[in-house]
Tab-separated table of N, CA and C in Angstrom:
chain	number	residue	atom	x	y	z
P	28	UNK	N	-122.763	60.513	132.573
P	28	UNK	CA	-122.284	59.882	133.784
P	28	UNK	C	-122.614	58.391	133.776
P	29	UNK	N	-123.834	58.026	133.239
P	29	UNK	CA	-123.969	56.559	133.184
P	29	UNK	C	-123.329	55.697	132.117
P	30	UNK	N	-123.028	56.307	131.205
P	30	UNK	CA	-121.555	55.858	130.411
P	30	UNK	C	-120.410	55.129	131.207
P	31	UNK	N	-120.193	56.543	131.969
P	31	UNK	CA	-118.298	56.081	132.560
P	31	UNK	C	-118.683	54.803	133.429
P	32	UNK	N	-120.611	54.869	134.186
P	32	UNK	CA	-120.469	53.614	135.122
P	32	UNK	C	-120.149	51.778	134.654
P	33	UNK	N	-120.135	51.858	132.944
P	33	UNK	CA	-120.091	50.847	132.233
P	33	UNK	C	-119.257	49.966	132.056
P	34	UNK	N	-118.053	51.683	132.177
P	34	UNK	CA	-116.615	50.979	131.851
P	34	UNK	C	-116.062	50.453	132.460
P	35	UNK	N	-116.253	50.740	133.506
P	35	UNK	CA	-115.418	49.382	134.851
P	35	UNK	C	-116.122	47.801	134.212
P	36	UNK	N	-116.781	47.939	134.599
P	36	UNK	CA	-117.805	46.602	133.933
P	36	UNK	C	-117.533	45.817	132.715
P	37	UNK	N	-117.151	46.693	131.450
P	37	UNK	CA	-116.651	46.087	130.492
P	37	UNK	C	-114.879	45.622	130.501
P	38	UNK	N	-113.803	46.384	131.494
P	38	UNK	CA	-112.782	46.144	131.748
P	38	UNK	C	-112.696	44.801	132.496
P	39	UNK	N	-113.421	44.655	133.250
P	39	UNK	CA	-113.887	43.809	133.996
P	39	UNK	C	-114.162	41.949	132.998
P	40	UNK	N	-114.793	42.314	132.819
P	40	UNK	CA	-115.401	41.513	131.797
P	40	UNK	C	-114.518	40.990	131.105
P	41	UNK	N	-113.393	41.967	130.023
P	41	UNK	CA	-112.598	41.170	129.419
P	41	UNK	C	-111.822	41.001	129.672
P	42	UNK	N	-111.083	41.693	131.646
P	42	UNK	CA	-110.343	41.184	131.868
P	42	UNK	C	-110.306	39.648	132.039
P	43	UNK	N	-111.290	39.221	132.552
P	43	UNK	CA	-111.824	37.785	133.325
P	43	UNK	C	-111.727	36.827	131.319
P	44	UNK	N	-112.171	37.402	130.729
P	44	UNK	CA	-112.241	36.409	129.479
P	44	UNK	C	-110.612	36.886	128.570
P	45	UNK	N	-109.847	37.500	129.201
P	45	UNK	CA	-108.505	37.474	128.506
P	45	UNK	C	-107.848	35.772	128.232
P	46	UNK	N	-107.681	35.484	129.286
P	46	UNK	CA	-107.171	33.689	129.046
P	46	UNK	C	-107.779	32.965	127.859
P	47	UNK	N	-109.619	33.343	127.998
P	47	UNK	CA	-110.233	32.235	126.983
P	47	UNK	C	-109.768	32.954	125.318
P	48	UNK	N	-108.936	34.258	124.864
P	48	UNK	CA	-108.747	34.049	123.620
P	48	UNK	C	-108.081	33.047	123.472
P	49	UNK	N	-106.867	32.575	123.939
P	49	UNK	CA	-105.865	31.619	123.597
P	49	UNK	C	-106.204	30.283	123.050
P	50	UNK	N	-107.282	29.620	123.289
P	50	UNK	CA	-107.844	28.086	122.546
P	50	UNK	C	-109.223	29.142	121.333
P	51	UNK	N	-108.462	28.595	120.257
P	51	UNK	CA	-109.363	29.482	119.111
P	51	UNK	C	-110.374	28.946	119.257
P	52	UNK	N	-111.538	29.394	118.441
P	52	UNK	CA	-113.077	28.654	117.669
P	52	UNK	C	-112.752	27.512	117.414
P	53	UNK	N	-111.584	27.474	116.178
P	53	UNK	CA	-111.330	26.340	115.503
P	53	UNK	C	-110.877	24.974	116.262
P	54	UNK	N	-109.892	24.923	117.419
P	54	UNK	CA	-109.683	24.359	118.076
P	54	UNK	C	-110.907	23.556	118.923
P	55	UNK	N	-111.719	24.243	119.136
P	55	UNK	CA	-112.934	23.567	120.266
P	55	UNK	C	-113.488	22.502	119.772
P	56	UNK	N	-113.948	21.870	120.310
P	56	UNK	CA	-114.630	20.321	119.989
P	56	UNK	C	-116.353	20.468	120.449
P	57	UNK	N	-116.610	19.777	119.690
P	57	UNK	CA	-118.462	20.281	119.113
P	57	UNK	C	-118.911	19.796	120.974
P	58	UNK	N	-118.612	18.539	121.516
P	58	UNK	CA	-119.149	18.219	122.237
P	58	UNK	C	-118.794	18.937	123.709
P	59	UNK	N	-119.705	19.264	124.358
P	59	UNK	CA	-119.418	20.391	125.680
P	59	UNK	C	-118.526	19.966	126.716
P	60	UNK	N	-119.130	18.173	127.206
P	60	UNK	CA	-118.391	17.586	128.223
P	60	UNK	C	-116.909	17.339	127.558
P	61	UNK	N	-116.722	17.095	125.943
P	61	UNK	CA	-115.328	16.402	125.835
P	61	UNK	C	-114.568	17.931	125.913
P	62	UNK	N	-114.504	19.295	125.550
P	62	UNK	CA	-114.284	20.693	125.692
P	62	UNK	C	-113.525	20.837	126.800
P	63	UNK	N	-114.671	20.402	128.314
P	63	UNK	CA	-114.789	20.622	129.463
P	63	UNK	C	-113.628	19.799	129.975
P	64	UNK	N	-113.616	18.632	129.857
P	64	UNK	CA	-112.593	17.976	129.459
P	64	UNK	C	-111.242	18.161	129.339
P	65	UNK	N	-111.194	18.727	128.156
P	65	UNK	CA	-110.154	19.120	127.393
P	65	UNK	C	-109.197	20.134	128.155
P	66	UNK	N	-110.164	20.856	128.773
P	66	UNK	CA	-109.618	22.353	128.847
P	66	UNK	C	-109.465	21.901	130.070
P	67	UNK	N	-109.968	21.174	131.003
P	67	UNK	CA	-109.055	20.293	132.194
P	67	UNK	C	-107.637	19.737	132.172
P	68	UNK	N	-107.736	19.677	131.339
P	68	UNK	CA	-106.720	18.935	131.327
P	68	UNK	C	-105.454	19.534	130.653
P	69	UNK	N	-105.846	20.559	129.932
P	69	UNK	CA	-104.610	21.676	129.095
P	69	UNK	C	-104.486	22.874	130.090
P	70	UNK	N	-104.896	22.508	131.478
P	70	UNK	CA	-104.977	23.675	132.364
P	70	UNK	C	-103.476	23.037	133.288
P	71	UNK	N	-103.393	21.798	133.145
P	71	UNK	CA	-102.065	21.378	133.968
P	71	UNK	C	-101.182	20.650	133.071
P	72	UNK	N	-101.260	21.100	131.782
P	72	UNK	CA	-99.768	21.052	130.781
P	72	UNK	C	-99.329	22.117	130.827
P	73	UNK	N	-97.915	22.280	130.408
P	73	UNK	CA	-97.238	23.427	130.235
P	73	UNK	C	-96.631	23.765	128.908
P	74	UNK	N	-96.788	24.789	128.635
P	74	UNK	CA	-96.238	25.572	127.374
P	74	UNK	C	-94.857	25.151	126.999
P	75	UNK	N	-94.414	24.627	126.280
P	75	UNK	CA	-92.667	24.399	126.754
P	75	UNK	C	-92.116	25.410	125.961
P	76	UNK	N	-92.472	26.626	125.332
P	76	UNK	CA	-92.368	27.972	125.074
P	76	UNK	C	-91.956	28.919	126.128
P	77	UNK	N	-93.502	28.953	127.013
P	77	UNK	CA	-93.680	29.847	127.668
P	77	UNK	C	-93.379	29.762	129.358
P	78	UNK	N	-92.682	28.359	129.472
P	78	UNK	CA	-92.268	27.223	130.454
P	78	UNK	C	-93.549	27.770	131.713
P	79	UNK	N	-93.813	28.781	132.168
P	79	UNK	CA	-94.270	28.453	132.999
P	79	UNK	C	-95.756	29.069	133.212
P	80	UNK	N	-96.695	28.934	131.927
P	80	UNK	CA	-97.772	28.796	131.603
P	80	UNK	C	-98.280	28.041	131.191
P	81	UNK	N	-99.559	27.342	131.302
P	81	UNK	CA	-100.194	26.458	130.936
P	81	UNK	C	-100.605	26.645	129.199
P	82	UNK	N	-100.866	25.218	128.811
P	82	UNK	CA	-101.512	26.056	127.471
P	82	UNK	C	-102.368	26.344	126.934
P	83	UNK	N	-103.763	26.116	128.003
P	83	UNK	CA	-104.630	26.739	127.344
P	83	UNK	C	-104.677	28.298	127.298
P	84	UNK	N	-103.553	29.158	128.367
P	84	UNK	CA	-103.526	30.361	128.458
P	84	UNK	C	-102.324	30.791	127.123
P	85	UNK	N	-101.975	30.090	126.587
P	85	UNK	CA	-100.528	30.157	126.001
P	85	UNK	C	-101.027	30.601	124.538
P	86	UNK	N	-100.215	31.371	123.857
P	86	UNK	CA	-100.705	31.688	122.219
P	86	UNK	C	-99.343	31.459	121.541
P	87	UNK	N	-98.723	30.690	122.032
P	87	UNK	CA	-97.625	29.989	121.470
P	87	UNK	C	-97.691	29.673	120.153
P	88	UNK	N	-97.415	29.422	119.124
P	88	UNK	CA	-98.017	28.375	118.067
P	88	UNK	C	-97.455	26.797	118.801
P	89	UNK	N	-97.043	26.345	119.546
P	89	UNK	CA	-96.491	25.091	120.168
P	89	UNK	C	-97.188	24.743	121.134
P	90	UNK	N	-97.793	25.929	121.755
P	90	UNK	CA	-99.174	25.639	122.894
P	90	UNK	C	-100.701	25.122	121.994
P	91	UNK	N	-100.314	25.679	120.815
P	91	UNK	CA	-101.394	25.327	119.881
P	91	UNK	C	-101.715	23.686	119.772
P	92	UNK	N	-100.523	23.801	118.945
P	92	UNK	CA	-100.360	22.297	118.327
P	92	UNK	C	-100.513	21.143	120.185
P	93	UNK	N	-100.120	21.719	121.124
P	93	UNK	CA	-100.561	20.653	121.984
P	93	UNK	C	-101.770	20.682	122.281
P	94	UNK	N	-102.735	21.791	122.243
P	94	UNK	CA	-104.075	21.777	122.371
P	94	UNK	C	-104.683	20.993	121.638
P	95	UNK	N	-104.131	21.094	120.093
P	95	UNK	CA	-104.614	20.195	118.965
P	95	UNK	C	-104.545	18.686	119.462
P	96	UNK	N	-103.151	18.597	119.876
P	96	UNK	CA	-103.072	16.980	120.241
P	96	UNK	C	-103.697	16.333	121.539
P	97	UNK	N	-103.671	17.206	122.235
P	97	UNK	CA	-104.278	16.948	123.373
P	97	UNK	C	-106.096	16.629	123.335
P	98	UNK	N	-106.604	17.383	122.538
P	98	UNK	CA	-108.413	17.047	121.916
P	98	UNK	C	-107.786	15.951	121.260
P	99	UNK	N	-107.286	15.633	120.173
P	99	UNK	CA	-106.988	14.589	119.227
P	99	UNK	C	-107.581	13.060	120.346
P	100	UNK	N	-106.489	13.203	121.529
P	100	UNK	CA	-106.394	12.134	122.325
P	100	UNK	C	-107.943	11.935	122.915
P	101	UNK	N	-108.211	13.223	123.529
P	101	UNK	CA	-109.702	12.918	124.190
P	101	UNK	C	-110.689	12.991	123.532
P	102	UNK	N	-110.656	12.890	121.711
P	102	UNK	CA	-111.810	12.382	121.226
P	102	UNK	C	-111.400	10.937	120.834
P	103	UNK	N	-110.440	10.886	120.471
P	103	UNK	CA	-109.949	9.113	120.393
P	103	UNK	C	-109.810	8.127	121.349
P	104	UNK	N	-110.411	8.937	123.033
P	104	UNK	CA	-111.219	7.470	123.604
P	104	UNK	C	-110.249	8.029	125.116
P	105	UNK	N	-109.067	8.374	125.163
P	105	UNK	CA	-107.839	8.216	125.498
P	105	UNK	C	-108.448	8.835	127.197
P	106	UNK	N	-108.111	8.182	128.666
P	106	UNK	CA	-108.516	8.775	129.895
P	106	UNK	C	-107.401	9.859	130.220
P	107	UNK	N	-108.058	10.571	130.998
P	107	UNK	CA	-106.846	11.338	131.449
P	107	UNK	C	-105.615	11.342	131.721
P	108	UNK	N	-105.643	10.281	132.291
P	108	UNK	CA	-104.118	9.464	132.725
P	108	UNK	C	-103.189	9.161	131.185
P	109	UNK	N	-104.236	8.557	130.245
P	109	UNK	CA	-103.530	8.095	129.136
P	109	UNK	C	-103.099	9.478	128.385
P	110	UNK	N	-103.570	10.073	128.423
P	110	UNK	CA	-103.406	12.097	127.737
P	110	UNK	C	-101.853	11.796	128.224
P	111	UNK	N	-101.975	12.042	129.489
P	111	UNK	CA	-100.638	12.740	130.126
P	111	UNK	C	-99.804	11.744	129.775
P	112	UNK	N	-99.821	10.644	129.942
P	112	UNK	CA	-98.634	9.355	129.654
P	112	UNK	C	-98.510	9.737	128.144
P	113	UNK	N	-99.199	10.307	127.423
P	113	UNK	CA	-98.931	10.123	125.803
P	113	UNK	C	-97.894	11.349	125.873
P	114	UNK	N	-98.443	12.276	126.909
P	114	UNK	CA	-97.528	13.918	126.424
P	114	UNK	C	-96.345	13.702	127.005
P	115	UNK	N	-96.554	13.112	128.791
P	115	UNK	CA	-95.309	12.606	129.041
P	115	UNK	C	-93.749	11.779	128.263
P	116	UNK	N	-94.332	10.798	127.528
P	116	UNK	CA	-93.890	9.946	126.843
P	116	UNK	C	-93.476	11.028	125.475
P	117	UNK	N	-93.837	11.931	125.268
P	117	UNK	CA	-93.583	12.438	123.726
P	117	UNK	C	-92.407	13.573	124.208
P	118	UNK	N	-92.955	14.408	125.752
P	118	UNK	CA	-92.603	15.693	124.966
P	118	UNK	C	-91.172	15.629	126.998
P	119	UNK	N	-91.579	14.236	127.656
P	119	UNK	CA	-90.416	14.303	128.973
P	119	UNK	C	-91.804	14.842	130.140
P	120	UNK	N	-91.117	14.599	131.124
P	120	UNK	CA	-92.141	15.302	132.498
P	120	UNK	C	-91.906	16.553	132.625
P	121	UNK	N	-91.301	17.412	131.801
P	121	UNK	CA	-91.458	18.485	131.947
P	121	UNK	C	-92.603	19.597	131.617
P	122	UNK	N	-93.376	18.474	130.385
P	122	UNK	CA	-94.577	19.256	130.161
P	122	UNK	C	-95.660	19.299	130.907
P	123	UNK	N	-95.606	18.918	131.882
P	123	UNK	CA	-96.857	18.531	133.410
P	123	UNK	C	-96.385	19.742	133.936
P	124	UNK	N	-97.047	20.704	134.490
P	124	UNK	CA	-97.184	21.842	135.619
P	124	UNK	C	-96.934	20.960	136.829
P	125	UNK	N	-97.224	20.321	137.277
P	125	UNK	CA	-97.208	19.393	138.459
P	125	UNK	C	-96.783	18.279	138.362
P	126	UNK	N	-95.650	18.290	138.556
P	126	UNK	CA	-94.533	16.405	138.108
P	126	UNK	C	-94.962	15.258	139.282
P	127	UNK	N	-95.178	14.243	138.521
P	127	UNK	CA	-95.545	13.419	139.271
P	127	UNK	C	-94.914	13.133	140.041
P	128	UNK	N	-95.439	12.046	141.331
P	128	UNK	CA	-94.276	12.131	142.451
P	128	UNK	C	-93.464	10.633	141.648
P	129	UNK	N	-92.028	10.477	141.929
P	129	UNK	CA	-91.125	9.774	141.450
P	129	UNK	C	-90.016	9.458	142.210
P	130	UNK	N	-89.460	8.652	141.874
P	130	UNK	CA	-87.894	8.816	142.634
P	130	UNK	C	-87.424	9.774	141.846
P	131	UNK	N	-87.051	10.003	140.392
P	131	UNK	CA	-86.805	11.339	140.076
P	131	UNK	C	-87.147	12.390	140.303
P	132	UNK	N	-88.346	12.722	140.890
P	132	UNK	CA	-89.008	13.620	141.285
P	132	UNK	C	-88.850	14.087	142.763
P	133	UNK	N	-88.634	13.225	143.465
P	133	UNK	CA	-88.691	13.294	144.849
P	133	UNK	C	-87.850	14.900	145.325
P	134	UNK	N	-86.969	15.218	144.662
P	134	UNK	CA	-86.158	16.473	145.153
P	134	UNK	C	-87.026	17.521	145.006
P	135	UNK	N	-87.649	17.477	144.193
P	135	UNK	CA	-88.568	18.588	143.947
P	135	UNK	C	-90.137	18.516	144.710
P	136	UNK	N	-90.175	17.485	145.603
P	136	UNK	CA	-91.258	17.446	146.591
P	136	UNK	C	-91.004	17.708	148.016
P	137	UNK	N	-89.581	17.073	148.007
P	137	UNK	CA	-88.923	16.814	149.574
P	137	UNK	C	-87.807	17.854	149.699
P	138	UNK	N	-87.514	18.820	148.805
P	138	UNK	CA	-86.193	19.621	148.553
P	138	UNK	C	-86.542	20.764	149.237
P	139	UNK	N	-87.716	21.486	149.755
P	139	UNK	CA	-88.284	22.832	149.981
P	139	UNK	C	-88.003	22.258	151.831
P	140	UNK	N	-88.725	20.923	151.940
P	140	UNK	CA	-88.917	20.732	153.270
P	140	UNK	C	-87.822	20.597	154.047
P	141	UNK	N	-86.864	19.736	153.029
P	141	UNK	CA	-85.580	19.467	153.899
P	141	UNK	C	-84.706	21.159	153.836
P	142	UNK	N	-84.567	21.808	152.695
P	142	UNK	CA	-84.148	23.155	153.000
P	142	UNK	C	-84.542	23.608	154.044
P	143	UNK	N	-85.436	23.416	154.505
P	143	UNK	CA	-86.431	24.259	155.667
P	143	UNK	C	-85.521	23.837	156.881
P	144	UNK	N	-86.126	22.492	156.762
P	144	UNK	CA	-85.342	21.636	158.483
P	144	UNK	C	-83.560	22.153	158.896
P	145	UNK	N	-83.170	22.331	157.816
P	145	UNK	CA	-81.829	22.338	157.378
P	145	UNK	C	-81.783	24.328	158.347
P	146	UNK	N	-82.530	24.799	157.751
P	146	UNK	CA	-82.241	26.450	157.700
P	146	UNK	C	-82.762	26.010	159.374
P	147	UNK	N	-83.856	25.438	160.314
P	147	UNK	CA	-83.891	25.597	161.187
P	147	UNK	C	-82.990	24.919	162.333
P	148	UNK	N	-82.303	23.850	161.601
P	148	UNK	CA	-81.384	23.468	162.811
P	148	UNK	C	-80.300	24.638	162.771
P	149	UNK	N	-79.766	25.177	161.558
P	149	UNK	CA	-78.572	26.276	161.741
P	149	UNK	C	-79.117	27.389	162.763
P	150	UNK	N	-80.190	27.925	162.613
P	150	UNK	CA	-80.684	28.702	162.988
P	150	UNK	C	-80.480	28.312	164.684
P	151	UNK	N	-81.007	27.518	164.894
P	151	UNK	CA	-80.614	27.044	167.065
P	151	UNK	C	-79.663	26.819	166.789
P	152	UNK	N	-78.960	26.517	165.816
P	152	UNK	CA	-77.494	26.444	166.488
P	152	UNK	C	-76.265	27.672	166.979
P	153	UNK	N	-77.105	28.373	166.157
P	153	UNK	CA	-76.566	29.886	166.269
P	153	UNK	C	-77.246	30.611	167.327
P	154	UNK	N	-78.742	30.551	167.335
P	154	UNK	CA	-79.147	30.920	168.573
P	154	UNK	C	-78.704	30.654	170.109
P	155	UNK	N	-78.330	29.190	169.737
P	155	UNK	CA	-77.122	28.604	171.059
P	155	UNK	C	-75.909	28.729	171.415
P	156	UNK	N	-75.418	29.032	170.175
P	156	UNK	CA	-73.519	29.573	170.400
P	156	UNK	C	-73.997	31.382	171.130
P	157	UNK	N	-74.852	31.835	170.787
P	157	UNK	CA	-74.594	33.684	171.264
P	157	UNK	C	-75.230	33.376	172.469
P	158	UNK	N	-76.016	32.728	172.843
P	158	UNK	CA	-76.491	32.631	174.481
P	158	UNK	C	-75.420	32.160	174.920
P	159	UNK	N	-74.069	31.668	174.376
P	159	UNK	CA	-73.132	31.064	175.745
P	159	UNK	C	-73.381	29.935	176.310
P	160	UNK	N	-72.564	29.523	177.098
P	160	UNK	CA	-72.751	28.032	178.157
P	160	UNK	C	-73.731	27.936	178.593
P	161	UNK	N	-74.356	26.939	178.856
P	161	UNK	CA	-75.907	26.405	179.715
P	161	UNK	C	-75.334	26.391	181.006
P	162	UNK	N	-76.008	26.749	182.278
P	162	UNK	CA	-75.617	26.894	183.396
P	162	UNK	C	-76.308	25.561	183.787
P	163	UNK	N	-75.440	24.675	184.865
P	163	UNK	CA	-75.822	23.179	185.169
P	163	UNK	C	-77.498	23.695	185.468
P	164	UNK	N	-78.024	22.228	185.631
P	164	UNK	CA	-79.704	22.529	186.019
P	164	UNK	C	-79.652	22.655	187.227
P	165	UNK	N	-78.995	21.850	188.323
P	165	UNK	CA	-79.107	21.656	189.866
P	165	UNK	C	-77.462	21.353	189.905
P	166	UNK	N	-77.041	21.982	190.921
P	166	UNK	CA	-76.023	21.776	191.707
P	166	UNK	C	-75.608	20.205	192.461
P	167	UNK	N	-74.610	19.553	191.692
P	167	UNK	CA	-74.423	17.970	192.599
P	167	UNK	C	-74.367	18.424	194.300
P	168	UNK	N	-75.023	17.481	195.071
P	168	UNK	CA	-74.682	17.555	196.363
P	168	UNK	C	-73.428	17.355	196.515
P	169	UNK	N	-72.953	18.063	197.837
P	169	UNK	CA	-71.657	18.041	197.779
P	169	UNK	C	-71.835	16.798	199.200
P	170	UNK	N	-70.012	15.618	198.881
P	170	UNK	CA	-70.388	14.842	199.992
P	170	UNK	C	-69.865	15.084	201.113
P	171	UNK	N	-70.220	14.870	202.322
P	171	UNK	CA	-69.590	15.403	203.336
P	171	UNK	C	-67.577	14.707	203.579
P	172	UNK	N	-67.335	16.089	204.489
P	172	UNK	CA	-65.638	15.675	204.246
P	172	UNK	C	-65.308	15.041	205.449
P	173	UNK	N	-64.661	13.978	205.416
P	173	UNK	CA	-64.072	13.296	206.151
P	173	UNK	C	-63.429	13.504	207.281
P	174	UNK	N	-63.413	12.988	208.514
P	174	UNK	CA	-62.226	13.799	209.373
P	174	UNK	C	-61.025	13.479	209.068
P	175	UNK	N	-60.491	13.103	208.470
P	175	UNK	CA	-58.904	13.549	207.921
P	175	UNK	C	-59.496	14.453	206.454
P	176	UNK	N	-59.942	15.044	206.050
P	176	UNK	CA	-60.475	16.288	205.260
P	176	UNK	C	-60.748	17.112	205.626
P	177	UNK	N	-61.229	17.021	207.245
P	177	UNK	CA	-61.330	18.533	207.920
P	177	UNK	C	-59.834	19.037	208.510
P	178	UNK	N	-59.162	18.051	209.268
P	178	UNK	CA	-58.069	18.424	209.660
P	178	UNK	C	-56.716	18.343	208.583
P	179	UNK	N	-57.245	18.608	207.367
P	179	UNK	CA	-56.121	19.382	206.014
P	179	UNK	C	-56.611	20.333	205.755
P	180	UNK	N	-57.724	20.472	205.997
P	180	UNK	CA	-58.425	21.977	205.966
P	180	UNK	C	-58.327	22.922	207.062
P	181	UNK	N	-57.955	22.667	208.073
P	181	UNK	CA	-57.755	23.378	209.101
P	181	UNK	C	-56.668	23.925	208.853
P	182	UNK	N	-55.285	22.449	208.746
P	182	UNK	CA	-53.842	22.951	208.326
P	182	UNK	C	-53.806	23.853	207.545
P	183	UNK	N	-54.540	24.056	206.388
P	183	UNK	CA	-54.434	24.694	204.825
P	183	UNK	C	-55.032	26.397	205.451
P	184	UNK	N	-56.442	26.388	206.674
P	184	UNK	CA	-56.428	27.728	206.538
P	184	UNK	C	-55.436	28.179	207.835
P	185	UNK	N	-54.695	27.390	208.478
P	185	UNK	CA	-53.855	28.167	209.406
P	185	UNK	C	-54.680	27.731	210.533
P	186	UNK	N	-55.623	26.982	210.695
P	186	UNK	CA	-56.292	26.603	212.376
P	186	UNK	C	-55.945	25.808	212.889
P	187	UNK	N	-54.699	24.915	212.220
P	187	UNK	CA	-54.588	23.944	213.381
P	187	UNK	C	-53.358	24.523	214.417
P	188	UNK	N	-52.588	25.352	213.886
P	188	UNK	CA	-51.356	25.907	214.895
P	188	UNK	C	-52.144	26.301	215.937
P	189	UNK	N	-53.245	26.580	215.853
P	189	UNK	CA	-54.048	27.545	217.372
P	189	UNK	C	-54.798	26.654	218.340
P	190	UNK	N	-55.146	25.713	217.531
P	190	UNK	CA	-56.081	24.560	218.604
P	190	UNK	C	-57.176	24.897	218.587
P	191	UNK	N	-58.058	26.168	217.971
P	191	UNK	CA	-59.067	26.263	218.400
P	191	UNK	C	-60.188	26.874	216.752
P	192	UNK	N	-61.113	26.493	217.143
P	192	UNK	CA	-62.161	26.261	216.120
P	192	UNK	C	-62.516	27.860	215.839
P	193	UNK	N	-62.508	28.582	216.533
P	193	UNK	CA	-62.604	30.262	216.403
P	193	UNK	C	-61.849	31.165	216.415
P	194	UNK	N	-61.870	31.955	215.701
P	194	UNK	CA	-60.790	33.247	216.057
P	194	UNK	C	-60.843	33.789	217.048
């Protein structure tokens, strides 16, 4: 019985270290912080294989070779910014998980929001055509009628032939 309690534990375990096979032994760089580094920074490139994995999770042979190039850069001095401008520049903005903001870019920052605004004005507008007409807010005062307006109104209901204001 204390066997089977193991195995969760070891499933466990390699589930959580499945990602780290993908950057081999060979690949790693002796020094911990430039690694640490590294693997920062290959956490928001993308596979252009596997388009929408990163590559340090990627076993691409093409996720490889950018891992390779990507240490290359951050032991040759290169800041973060300069990494990405080098991959940018080599491989298009498509290899960034997260595209910078741009005027080219802008649709893909502002495109979700304006869909949105878009789906909610249709939306009242439709909610407003099935409710029907708006009923006025307040009633205009009405102005009082004139005495030549009362006595066409009298004519019109038949009171003036009688002379008298009552039935």
């Amino acid at each position: 019985m204390r066997g089977f309690a193991r195995i969760p534990a070891l499933a466990l375990a390699l589930a959580l270290a499945a990602p780290a096979f993908a950057v081999q032994p060979d690949e790693m760089l002796d020094d911990p912080a430039l690694e640490a580094r590294a693997r920062a920074l290959s956490k928001d490139v993308r596979c252009l294989v596997c388009r929408n994995e990163n590559i340090d999770d990627s076993n691409a042979p093409l996720a490889r070779d950018l891992r390779i190039l990507l240490r290359e850069r951050v032991v040759a001095g290169d800041s973060d910014a300069e990494v990405k401008d080098f991959l940018v520049a080599r491989y298009g903005e498509f290899v960034l998980l997260r595209p910078r903001f741009g005027a080219h870019t802008a649709i893909l920052w502002f495109g979700p929001l304006a869909a949105l605004g878009l789906g909610l004005l249709m939306a009242r507008g439709i909610m407003r055509r099935r409710a029907g007409p708006a009923a006025p807010e307040t009633p205009e005062p009405e102005a009082p009628l004139s005495e030549e307006d009362r006595a066409r109104l009298r004519e019109l209901l038949g009171d003036g032939e009688e002379g008298g204001k009552g039935a």
